[in-house]
Coordinates of C-alpha atoms in Angstrom, one line a residue:
X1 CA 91.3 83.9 107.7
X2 CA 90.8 84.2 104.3
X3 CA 94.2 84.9 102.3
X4 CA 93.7 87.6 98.8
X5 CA 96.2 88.0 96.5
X6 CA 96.4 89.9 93.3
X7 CA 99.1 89.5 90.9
X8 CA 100.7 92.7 88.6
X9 CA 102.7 92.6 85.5
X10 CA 105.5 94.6 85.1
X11 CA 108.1 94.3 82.5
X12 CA 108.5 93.4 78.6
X13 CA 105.3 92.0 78.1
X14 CA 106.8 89.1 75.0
X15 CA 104.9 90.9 72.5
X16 CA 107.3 93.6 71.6
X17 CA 106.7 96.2 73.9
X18 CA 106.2 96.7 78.0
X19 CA 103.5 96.2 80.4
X20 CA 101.1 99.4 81.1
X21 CA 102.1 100.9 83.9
X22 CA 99.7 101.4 87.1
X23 CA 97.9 104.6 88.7
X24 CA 97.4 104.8 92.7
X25 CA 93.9 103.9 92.4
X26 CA 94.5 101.2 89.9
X27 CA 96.2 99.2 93.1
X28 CA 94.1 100.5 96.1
X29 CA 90.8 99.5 95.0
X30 CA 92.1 95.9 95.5
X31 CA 90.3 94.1 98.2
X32 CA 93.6 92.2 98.5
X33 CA 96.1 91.2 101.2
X34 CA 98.9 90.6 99.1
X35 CA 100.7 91.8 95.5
X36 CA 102.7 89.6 93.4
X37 CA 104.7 91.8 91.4
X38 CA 106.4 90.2 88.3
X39 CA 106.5 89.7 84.6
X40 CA 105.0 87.3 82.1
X41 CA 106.1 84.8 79.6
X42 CA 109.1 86.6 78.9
X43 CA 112.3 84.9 79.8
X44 CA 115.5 87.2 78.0
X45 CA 116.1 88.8 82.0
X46 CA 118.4 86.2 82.3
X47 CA 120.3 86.3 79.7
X48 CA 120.5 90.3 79.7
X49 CA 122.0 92.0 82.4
X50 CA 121.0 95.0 81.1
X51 CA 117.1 93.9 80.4
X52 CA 117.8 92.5 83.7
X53 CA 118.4 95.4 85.8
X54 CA 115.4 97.7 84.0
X55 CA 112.9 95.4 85.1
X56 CA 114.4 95.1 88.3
X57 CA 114.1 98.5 88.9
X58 CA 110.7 98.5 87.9
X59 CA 110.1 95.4 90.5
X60 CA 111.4 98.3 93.0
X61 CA 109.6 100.8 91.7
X62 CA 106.5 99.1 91.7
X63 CA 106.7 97.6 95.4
X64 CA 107.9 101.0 96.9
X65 CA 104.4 102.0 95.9
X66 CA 102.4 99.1 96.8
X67 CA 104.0 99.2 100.0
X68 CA 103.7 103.0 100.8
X69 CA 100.0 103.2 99.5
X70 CA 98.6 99.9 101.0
X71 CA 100.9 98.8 103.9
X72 CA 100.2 95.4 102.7
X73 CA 103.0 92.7 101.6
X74 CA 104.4 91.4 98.1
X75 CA 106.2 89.0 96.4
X76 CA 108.7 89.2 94.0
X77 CA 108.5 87.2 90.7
X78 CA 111.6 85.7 89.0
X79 CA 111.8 85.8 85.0
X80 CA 111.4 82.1 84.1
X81 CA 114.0 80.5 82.1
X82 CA 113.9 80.6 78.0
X83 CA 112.1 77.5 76.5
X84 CA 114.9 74.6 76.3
X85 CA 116.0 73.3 72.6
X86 CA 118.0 70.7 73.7
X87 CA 117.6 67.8 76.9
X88 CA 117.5 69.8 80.2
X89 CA 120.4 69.5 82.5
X90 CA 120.9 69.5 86.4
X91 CA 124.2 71.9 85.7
X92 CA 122.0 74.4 83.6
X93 CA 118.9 74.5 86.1
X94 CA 121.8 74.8 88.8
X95 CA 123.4 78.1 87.3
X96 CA 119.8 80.0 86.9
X97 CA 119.1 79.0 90.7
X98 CA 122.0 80.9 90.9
X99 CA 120.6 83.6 88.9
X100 CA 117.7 83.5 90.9
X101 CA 119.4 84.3 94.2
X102 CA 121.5 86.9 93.1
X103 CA 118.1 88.8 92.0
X104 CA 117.0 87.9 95.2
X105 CA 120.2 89.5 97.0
X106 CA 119.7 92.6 94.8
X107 CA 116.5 93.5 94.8
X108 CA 117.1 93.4 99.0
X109 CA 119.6 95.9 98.4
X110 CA 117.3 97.9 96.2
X111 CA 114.0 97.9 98.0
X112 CA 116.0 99.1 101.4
X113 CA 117.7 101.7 99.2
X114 CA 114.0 103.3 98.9
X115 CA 112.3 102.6 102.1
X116 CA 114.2 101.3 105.5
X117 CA 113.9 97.8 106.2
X118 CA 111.2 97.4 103.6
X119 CA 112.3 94.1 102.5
X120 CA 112.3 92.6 106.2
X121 CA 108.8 94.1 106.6
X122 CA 107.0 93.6 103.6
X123 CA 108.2 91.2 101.2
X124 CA 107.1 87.7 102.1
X125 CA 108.9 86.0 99.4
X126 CA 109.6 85.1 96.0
X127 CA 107.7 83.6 93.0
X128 CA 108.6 81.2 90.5
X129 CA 107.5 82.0 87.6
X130 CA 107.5 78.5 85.8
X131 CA 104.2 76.9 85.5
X132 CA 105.0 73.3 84.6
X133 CA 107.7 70.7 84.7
X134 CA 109.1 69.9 81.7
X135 CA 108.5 66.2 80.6
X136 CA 110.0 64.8 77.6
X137 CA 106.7 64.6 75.2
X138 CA 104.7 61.5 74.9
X139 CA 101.5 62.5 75.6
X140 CA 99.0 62.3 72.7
X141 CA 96.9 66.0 73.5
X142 CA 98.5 69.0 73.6
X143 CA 99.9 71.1 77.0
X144 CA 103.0 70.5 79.0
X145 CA 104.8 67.8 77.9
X146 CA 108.4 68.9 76.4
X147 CA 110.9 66.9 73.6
X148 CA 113.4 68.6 75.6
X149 CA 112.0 67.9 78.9
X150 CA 113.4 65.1 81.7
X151 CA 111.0 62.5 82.4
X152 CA 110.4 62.5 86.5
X153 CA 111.6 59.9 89.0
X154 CA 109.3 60.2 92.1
X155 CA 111.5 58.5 94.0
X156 CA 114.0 60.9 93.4
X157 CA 112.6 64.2 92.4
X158 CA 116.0 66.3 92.9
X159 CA 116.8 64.3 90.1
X160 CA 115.2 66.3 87.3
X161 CA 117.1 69.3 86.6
X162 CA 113.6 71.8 87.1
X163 CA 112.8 70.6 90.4
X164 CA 116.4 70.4 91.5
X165 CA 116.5 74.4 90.4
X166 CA 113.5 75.0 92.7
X167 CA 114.7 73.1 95.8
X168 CA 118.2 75.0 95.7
X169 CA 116.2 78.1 95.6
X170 CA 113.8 77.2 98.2
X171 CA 116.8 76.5 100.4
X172 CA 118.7 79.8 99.7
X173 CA 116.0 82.0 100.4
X174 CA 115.0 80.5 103.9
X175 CA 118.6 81.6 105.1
X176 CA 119.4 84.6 107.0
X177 CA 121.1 86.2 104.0
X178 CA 118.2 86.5 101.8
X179 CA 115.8 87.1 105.5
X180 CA 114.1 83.7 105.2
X181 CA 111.3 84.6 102.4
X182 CA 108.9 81.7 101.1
X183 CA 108.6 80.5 97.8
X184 CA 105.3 80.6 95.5
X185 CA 104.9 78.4 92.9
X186 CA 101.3 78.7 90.2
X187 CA 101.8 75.7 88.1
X188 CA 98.3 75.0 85.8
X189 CA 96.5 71.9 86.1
X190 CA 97.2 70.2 82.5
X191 CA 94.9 69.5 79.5
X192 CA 94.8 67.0 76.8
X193 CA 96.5 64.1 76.7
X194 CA 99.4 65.7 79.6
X195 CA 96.5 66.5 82.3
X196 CA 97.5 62.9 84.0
X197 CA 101.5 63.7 84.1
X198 CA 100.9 66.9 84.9
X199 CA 99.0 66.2 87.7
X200 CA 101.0 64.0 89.3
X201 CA 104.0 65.8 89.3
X202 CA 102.9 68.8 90.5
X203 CA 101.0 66.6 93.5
X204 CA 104.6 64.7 94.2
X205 CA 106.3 68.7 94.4
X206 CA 103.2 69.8 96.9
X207 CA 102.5 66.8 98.8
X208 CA 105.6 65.5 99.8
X209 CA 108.3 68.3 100.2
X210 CA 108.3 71.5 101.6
X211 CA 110.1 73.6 98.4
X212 CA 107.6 75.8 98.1
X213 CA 105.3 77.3 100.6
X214 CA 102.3 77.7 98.7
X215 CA 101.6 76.6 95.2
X216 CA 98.3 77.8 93.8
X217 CA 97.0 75.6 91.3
X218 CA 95.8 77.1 87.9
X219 CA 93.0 75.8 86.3
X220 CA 93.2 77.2 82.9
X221 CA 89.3 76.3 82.4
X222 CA 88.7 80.1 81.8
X223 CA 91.5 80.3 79.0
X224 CA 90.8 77.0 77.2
X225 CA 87.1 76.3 77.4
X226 CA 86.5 72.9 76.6
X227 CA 84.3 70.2 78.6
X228 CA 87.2 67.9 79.7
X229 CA 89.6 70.9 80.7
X230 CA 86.0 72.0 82.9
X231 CA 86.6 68.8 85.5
X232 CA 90.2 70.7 86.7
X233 CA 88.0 73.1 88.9
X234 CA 86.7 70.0 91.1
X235 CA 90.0 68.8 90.8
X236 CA 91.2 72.4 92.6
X237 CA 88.3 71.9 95.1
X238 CA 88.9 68.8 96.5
X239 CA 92.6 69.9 96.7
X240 CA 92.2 72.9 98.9
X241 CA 89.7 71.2 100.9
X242 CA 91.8 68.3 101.6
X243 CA 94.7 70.4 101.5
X244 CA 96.4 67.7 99.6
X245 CA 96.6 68.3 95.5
X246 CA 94.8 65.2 94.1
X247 CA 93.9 63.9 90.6
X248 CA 91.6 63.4 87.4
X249 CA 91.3 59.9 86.2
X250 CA 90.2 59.1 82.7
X251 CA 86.5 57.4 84.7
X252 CA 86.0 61.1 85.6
X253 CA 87.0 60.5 89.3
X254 CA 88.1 64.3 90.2
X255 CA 89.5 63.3 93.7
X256 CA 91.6 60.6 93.3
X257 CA 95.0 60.1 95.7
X258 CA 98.4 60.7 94.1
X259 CA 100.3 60.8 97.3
X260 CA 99.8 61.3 100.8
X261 CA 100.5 65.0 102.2
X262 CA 103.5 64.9 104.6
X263 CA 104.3 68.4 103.3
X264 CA 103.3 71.8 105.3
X265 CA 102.5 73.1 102.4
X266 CA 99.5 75.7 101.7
X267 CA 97.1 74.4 98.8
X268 CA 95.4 77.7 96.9
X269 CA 94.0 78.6 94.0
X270 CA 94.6 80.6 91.0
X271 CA 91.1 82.4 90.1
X272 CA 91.5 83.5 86.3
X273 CA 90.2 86.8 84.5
X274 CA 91.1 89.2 81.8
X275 CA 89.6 91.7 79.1
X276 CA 87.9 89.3 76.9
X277 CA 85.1 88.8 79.6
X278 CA 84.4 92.5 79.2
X279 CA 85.5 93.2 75.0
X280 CA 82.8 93.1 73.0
X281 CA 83.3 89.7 70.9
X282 CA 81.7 86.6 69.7
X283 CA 83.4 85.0 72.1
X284 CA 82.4 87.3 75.3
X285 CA 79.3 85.4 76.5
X286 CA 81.5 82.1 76.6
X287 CA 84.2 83.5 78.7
X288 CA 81.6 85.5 81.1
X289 CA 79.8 81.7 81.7
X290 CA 83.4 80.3 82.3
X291 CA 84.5 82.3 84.6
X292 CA 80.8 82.5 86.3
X293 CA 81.6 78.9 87.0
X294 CA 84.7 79.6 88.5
X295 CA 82.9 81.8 91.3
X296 CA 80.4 78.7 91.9
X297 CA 83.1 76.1 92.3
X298 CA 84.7 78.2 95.0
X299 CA 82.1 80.0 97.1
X300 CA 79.9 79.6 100.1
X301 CA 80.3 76.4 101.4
X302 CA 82.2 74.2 98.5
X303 CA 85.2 75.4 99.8
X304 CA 84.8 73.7 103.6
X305 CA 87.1 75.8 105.8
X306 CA 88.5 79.2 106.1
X307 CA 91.7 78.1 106.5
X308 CA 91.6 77.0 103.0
X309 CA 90.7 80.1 101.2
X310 CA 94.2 80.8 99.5
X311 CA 92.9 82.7 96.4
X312 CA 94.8 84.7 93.9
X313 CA 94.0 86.6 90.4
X314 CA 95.6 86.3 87.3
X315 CA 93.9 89.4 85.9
X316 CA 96.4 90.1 82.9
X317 CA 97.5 93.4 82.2
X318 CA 96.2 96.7 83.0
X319 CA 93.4 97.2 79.9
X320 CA 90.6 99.8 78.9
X321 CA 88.5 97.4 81.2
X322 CA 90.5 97.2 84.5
X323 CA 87.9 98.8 86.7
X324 CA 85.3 96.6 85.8
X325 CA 88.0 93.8 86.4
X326 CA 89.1 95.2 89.8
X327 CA 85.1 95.0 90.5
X328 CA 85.0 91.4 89.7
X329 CA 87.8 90.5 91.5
X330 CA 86.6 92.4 94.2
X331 CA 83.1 90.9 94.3
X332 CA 84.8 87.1 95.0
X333 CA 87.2 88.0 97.6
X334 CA 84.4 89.8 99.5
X335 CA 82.9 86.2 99.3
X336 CA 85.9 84.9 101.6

């Protein structure tokens, strides 16, 4: 079976002001099976306890409606920590896994406040909302790599202070405390000169522990546009049909071994839309053949097995065009 998620914003959007908010039909015309509810770029929630506990109540908010209009099951998103400006630390990443637990413990007690035993029932888990591991920067193209990141030790990934953080979340939420949820994890698939890294770390994460139970790998293609960013889509393919995240090499080899899989866990993908496939622009047509190529990388019989169709949308935020990008969204999972 096919599994459909959609992902929601809610929250201060990072531009000044807050995420739309949604009607009823704005989330039951989803042909999905699952919501991800959470926020965007925006990383003050854990510094603020009062920024903190608005959007928390807006995560509650939000789910008690999902959940009472759709009877289907969400996830919670995390805020992701602010952008480092000094050398990452095991001791820092430590205290906001911290942080991340107690939101955990909270919104339990929130979302059974509103609906009994809603968070045993419905909520599957938790999502990280950190899309890449922060390397120190010596790549030569732009992307992930960060001055103020850790370089990674494969033989030792606990090591660096990022993945650390996610293990010791991972662990706290599979306890009877938090009522064993899962952990989600979207990282994006590099470009430039970091793709290689980038890669490769993420592959190390999904192939040989079990911190996360399914990461869903973002292309970014639909974003970015150019031809060498394009070859992350096959990449994605050959992931979720060997259920194993694999490589790019510079030759052009899109499914090249990292690391053997000894992880159980689920390989998806990210699918990737917003307004400017609808907003009259310049730029329109190149963003409609984009994400048209999306759709043929992933339907039919390029993606071998049913057991591998793990799909999400990153749809942005609710816009003037939201129907016509429910439709679209619509029109791909009724593919699966």
């Amino acid at each position: 079976m096919a599994n459909k998620k959609v992902f929601l914003y809610v929250g201060n959007n990072n531009l000044g002001g807050m995420y739309p908010s949604f009607t009823d039909a704005d989330i039951t015309r989803f042909h999905a099976d699952e919501f991800v509810l959470t926020v965007g770029g925006y990383s003050g929630y854990l510094s603020s306890m009062a920024e903190l506990t608005v959007y928390m109540d807006q995560l509650v908010a939000l789910a008690k409606r999902v959940i009472e209009l759709t009877g289907k099951t969400i996830w919670f998103g995390f805020p992701r920590p602010t952008a480092p400006t000094k050398t990452i630390t095991i001791s820092e990443y430590s205290h906001y896994a911290d942080q991340y637990l107690e939101i955990a413990r909270i919104l339990h007690e929130r979302l059974d406040a509103v609906g009994s035993n809603y968070y045993y029932n419905y909520v599957q888990g938790f999502y990280m909302n950190d899309e890449h591991v922060r390397r120190r920067n010596f790549g030569t193209g732009t992307g992930t790599d960060d001055p103020n990141g850790v370089n990674v030790d494969v033989n030792n990934l606990l090591s660096h202070p990022q993945i650390f953080m996610y293990d010791k979340v991972s662990k706290g939420l599979i306890t009877a405390a938090h009522g064993w949820k899962k952990l989600l994890w979207s990282p994006y698939m590099g470009r430039g000169g970091n793709y290689d890294t980038t890669m490769i770390d993420i592959a190390y994460i999904a192939n040989t522990t079990d911190i996360f139970n399914t990461v869903l790998l973002q292309p970014g293609y639909y974003f970015h546009g150019d031809a060498d960013i394009q070859k992350n889509l096959a990449v994605i393919r050959n992931s979720l049909n060997r259920q194993e995240v694999r490589r790019r090499t510079n030759s052009g080899n899109t499914d090249t071994r990292v690391v053997a899989k000894k992880s159980s866990t689920i390989i998806g993908c990210q699918m990737e839309i917003d307004e400017l496939y609808f907003k009259p622009s310049a730029q329109r047509t190149g963003y409609q053949n984009r994400y048209a190529e999306y759709v043929t990388a992933y339907s039919g019989s390029k993606v071998t097995s049913s057991a591998n169709h793990v799909f999400s949308f990153y749809c942005d935020k609710k816009n003037p065009y939201w129907s016509e990008t429910q439709d679209k969204v619509n029109a791909f999972f009724d593919t699966l």
